[in-house]
Short mmCIF file of C-alpha atoms in Angstrom, two decimals:
data_model
loop_
_atom_site.label_atom_id
_atom_site.label_comp_id
_atom_site.label_asym_id
_atom_site.label_seq_id
_atom_site.Cartn_x
_atom_site.Cartn_y
_atom_site.Cartn_z
CA MET A 91 -19.77 86.60 -40.38
CA SER A 92 -21.03 83.49 -41.77
CA ALA A 93 -19.35 81.39 -38.77
CA VAL A 94 -22.06 83.29 -36.79
CA LEU A 95 -24.98 82.75 -38.99
CA ALA A 96 -24.29 79.18 -39.40
CA LEU A 97 -24.63 78.73 -35.57
CA LEU A 98 -27.92 80.40 -35.18
CA LYS A 99 -28.57 78.71 -38.38
CA ALA A 100 -27.34 74.95 -36.10
CA MET A 101 -29.50 76.12 -33.20
CA LEU A 102 -32.40 76.57 -35.11
CA GLY A 103 -32.55 73.36 -36.25
CA SER A 104 -31.52 72.21 -32.64
CA PHE A 105 -34.86 74.31 -31.05
CA ARG A 106 -36.84 71.98 -34.15
CA ASP A 107 -35.97 68.88 -33.57
CA LEU A 108 -36.62 69.04 -29.70
CA LEU A 109 -39.51 71.27 -30.66
CA PRO A 110 -42.19 67.90 -30.64
CA ILE A 111 -41.36 66.89 -27.37
CA VAL A 112 -41.48 69.59 -25.85
CA VAL A 113 -45.40 70.05 -28.07
CA VAL A 114 -46.32 66.54 -26.30
CA ILE A 115 -44.63 67.09 -22.80
CA ALA A 116 -46.30 70.76 -22.84
CA PHE A 117 -49.95 69.65 -23.77
CA PHE A 118 -50.21 66.62 -21.98
CA GLN A 119 -49.03 68.39 -19.25
CA LEU A 120 -51.73 71.15 -19.51
CA VAL A 121 -54.63 69.42 -21.24
CA VAL A 122 -54.73 66.24 -20.18
CA LEU A 123 -53.21 66.43 -16.76
CA GLN A 124 -54.52 69.98 -16.30
CA GLU A 125 -52.08 71.19 -14.15
CA PRO A 126 -49.11 73.95 -14.83
CA LEU A 127 -45.41 73.31 -15.61
CA PRO A 128 -43.60 73.06 -12.15
CA ASN A 129 -40.60 75.79 -12.23
CA LEU A 130 -41.15 77.16 -15.65
CA LEU A 131 -37.75 79.38 -15.22
CA SER A 132 -35.93 76.38 -14.69
CA ILE A 133 -37.32 74.17 -17.20
CA LEU A 134 -36.17 77.26 -19.89
CA PHE A 135 -33.06 77.75 -19.45
CA GLY A 136 -32.73 73.77 -19.00
CA LEU A 137 -34.48 73.99 -22.55
CA MET A 138 -31.96 76.79 -23.57
CA LEU A 139 -29.16 74.62 -22.21
CA VAL A 140 -30.13 71.31 -24.29
CA VAL A 141 -30.21 73.21 -27.23
CA LEU A 142 -26.84 74.65 -26.96
CA GLY A 143 -25.59 71.27 -26.35
CA LEU A 144 -27.10 69.80 -29.40
CA THR A 145 -25.78 72.37 -31.22
CA PHE A 146 -22.20 72.37 -30.02
CA PHE A 147 -22.36 68.31 -30.02
CA ILE A 148 -23.26 68.59 -33.90
CA PHE A 149 -20.15 71.47 -34.49
CA GLY A 150 -17.79 69.69 -32.44
CA LEU A 151 -19.23 65.68 -34.84
CA GLU A 152 -18.74 68.10 -38.26
CA MET A 153 -15.43 69.86 -36.76
CA GLY A 154 -13.65 66.79 -35.32
CA LEU A 155 -14.70 62.78 -35.12
CA PHE A 156 -15.89 62.46 -38.64
CA PRO A 157 -13.08 64.04 -40.64
CA ILE A 158 -10.33 62.70 -38.00
CA GLY A 159 -12.43 58.99 -38.12
CA GLU A 160 -12.21 58.44 -41.96
CA SER A 161 -9.01 60.06 -42.55
CA MET A 162 -7.53 57.55 -40.56
CA ALA A 163 -9.44 54.97 -41.94
CA GLN A 164 -8.42 55.92 -45.20
CA SER A 165 -4.65 56.40 -44.01
CA PHE A 166 -4.61 52.58 -43.14
CA ALA A 167 -6.35 51.55 -45.93
CA ARG A 168 -3.42 52.89 -48.40
CA LYS A 169 -1.03 51.86 -46.30
CA GLY A 170 -2.12 48.23 -46.52
CA SER A 171 -1.79 47.02 -43.53
CA VAL A 172 -4.65 44.46 -42.13
CA PHE A 173 -3.10 43.62 -38.52
CA TRP A 174 -3.57 47.60 -37.79
CA LEU A 175 -6.50 48.49 -39.19
CA LEU A 176 -8.14 45.55 -37.53
CA ILE A 177 -5.93 46.45 -33.83
CA PHE A 178 -7.15 50.02 -34.53
CA ALA A 179 -10.87 48.93 -35.64
CA PHE A 180 -11.18 46.73 -32.04
CA CYS A 181 -9.12 49.94 -29.92
CA LEU A 182 -11.56 52.14 -31.57
CA GLY A 183 -14.57 50.16 -30.75
CA PHE A 184 -13.16 49.94 -27.09
CA GLY A 185 -12.12 52.57 -26.25
CA THR A 186 -15.45 54.82 -27.57
CA THR A 187 -17.89 51.57 -25.69
CA ILE A 188 -15.82 52.14 -22.33
CA ALA A 189 -16.39 55.93 -22.10
CA GLU A 190 -19.60 55.62 -23.25
CA PRO A 191 -22.12 57.62 -20.14
CA ALA A 192 -25.30 55.94 -21.20
CA LEU A 193 -23.42 52.09 -21.01
CA THR A 194 -22.03 53.45 -17.45
CA ALA A 195 -25.47 54.53 -16.26
CA VAL A 196 -26.88 51.50 -17.52
CA THR A 197 -24.19 48.87 -15.61
CA ALA A 198 -24.42 51.05 -12.60
CA GLU A 199 -28.00 50.84 -12.15
CA ALA A 200 -27.48 46.71 -13.64
CA ALA A 201 -25.47 46.43 -10.12
CA GLU A 202 -27.52 48.75 -8.19
CA VAL A 203 -30.92 46.06 -8.78
CA ALA A 204 -28.60 42.82 -9.24
CA ALA A 205 -27.86 43.58 -5.23
CA GLU A 206 -31.39 44.59 -3.89
CA GLY A 207 -32.80 41.22 -5.95
CA GLY A 208 -29.83 38.96 -4.37
CA VAL A 209 -27.89 38.30 -7.49
CA ILE A 210 -24.37 39.65 -6.18
CA PRO A 211 -23.45 40.87 -2.83
CA ASN A 212 -25.42 43.87 -1.28
CA ASN A 213 -21.77 45.88 -0.85
CA GLU A 214 -20.89 48.31 -2.43
CA HIS A 215 -17.25 46.37 -3.52
CA ASP A 216 -18.98 43.39 -5.29
CA MET A 217 -21.89 46.08 -6.64
CA GLU A 218 -18.82 47.93 -8.08
CA ASN A 219 -17.10 44.39 -9.86
CA TYR A 220 -19.92 43.83 -11.11
CA ALA A 221 -20.87 47.15 -13.02
CA ASP A 222 -17.29 46.97 -14.30
CA GLY A 223 -17.22 43.71 -15.63
CA LEU A 224 -20.54 43.90 -17.43
CA ARG A 225 -19.38 47.55 -19.24
CA LEU A 226 -15.82 45.48 -19.92
CA THR A 227 -17.85 42.87 -21.33
CA VAL A 228 -19.83 44.98 -23.22
CA ALA A 229 -16.98 47.03 -24.54
CA VAL A 230 -14.96 44.18 -25.16
CA SER A 231 -18.02 42.60 -27.51
CA VAL A 232 -18.42 46.22 -28.78
CA GLY A 233 -14.50 46.17 -30.71
CA LEU A 234 -14.84 42.85 -31.84
CA ALA A 235 -17.87 44.04 -33.44
CA ILE A 236 -15.77 46.75 -34.91
CA LEU A 237 -13.29 44.25 -35.98
CA LEU A 238 -15.67 41.70 -37.36
CA GLY A 239 -17.30 44.90 -39.46
CA VAL A 240 -14.09 46.31 -41.09
CA LEU A 241 -13.27 42.67 -41.91
CA ARG A 242 -16.71 42.50 -43.87
CA ILE A 243 -15.88 45.88 -45.56
CA LEU A 244 -12.61 44.49 -46.35
CA LYS A 245 -13.59 40.84 -47.75
CA GLY A 246 -17.14 42.04 -49.17
CA TRP A 247 -19.11 39.66 -47.18
CA PRO A 248 -23.02 40.18 -47.30
CA ILE A 249 -24.54 42.05 -44.24
CA HIS A 250 -27.41 40.71 -43.91
CA TYR A 251 -26.52 36.77 -43.78
CA MET A 252 -24.44 38.18 -40.85
CA ILE A 253 -27.18 39.75 -39.28
CA ILE A 254 -29.79 36.83 -39.71
CA GLY A 255 -27.01 34.60 -37.70
CA GLY A 256 -26.07 36.34 -35.19
CA TYR A 257 -30.01 37.61 -34.61
CA ILE A 258 -30.39 33.47 -34.53
CA GLY A 259 -27.66 33.24 -31.93
CA VAL A 260 -29.31 35.87 -29.81
CA VAL A 261 -32.44 33.87 -29.12
CA ILE A 262 -30.25 30.48 -28.78
CA LEU A 263 -28.54 32.13 -26.06
CA THR A 264 -31.43 33.52 -24.30
CA GLY A 265 -32.84 30.22 -24.00
CA PHE A 266 -29.78 29.23 -21.68
CA ALA A 267 -29.06 32.40 -20.49
CA PRO A 268 -30.40 33.42 -17.11
CA GLN A 269 -33.46 35.22 -16.61
CA ASN A 270 -31.96 38.64 -14.49
CA ILE A 271 -29.47 39.02 -17.40
CA ILE A 272 -31.88 39.17 -20.29
CA GLY A 273 -33.31 42.23 -19.76
CA ILE A 274 -29.85 43.87 -18.92
CA ALA A 275 -28.01 42.29 -22.32
CA TYR A 276 -30.86 43.30 -24.99
CA ASP A 277 -30.56 46.85 -23.54
CA SER A 278 -26.77 46.90 -23.49
CA GLY A 279 -27.04 46.57 -27.41
CA GLY A 280 -29.20 49.75 -27.41
CA VAL A 281 -26.46 51.86 -25.40
CA THR A 282 -23.23 51.14 -26.98
CA THR A 283 -24.92 52.86 -29.79
CA SER A 284 -25.13 56.32 -28.70
CA THR A 285 -23.35 59.76 -28.41
CA ILE A 286 -19.67 58.45 -28.51
CA THR A 287 -19.38 55.45 -30.10
CA VAL A 288 -21.99 56.62 -33.33
CA PRO A 289 -20.50 58.96 -35.29
CA LEU A 290 -16.84 57.57 -34.79
CA VAL A 291 -17.85 54.14 -35.97
CA THR A 292 -19.37 55.40 -39.23
CA ALA A 293 -16.62 57.32 -40.00
CA LEU A 294 -14.30 54.03 -39.82
CA GLY A 295 -16.72 52.91 -42.38
CA VAL A 296 -17.39 55.06 -44.51
CA GLY A 297 -13.74 56.12 -44.78
CA LEU A 298 -12.60 53.01 -45.46
CA ALA A 299 -15.41 51.93 -48.07
CA SER A 300 -14.68 54.97 -49.64
CA ALA A 301 -10.51 53.70 -49.75
CA ILE A 302 -11.24 50.15 -51.38
CA LYS A 303 -11.42 49.84 -54.58
CA GLY A 304 -14.41 47.94 -55.95
CA ARG A 305 -16.12 49.49 -52.40
CA ASN A 306 -19.02 51.27 -52.66
CA PRO A 307 -19.67 52.84 -49.23
CA MET A 308 -23.57 53.35 -49.43
CA VAL A 309 -23.39 49.61 -49.37
CA ASP A 310 -20.43 48.65 -47.32
CA GLY A 311 -20.06 51.65 -45.68
CA PHE A 312 -22.37 51.19 -43.03
CA GLY A 313 -23.67 48.40 -41.22
CA LEU A 314 -20.98 48.79 -38.29
CA ILE A 315 -23.54 49.63 -35.80
CA ALA A 316 -25.64 46.81 -36.32
CA PHE A 317 -22.29 44.65 -35.08
CA ALA A 318 -22.00 46.92 -32.43
CA SER A 319 -25.87 46.68 -31.29
CA LEU A 320 -25.89 42.53 -32.06
CA LEU A 321 -22.91 41.58 -30.36
CA PRO A 322 -23.26 42.66 -26.80
CA MET A 323 -26.44 41.28 -26.73
CA MET A 324 -24.94 38.14 -27.13
CA PHE A 325 -21.23 38.33 -25.03
CA VAL A 326 -23.38 39.79 -22.16
CA MET A 327 -26.17 37.12 -21.77
CA ILE A 328 -22.60 34.80 -21.41
CA TYR A 329 -21.84 36.84 -18.77
CA GLY A 330 -24.33 36.18 -17.37
CA MET A 331 -24.39 32.29 -17.76
CA VAL A 332 -20.74 32.49 -16.50
CA MET A 333 -21.11 34.79 -13.28
CA THR A 334 -24.19 32.22 -12.54
#
């Protein structure tokens, strides 16, 4: 019974989170555009599916991804194997990014636009290679970003200096990168921090900082997502410079 109540409470919370979006859309559709909502039953059914999806997704995070990420990080810290911890951090960043649906969508769209703009040959093979190249570039950069973030936690390096230095690098690369890759590079930094990557990476950082003596999870455990957003921008711009 308690599990059912918890599920209903989570569903109510998901609906509350979606309510501002629903209100905004309804206001502009009915008041500004002064048109009825098209396919109202279909919209309501879709909204119900979204609420259910968000609810089960949050349950899945709390039951599966967060605990396993924290426990593995703490296990590596207890064993004292820095090498395998860094390998795990890279593989975690790489694997979660390759599986990220948002990245797949962005790279596919980028390949299509690049083909239409004459940047690459307009055929399926070259478009697929271009999209795969972008995905691999972003995945490798996120893997290295998580590795760098884990090193920061282990060494206690101040995050703000590293982030400032990284964005200086982004600004410098922007001046040299082809114009047609800059927007894609900036968007790549955003799509990597989405539904799959964020929970596992956050759990890794918090779990690792909790297991290492002298580290504060609130101070040292967070910040990995910032690296995962920063490095892809730099790597994709370098990818564009190499490909042109």
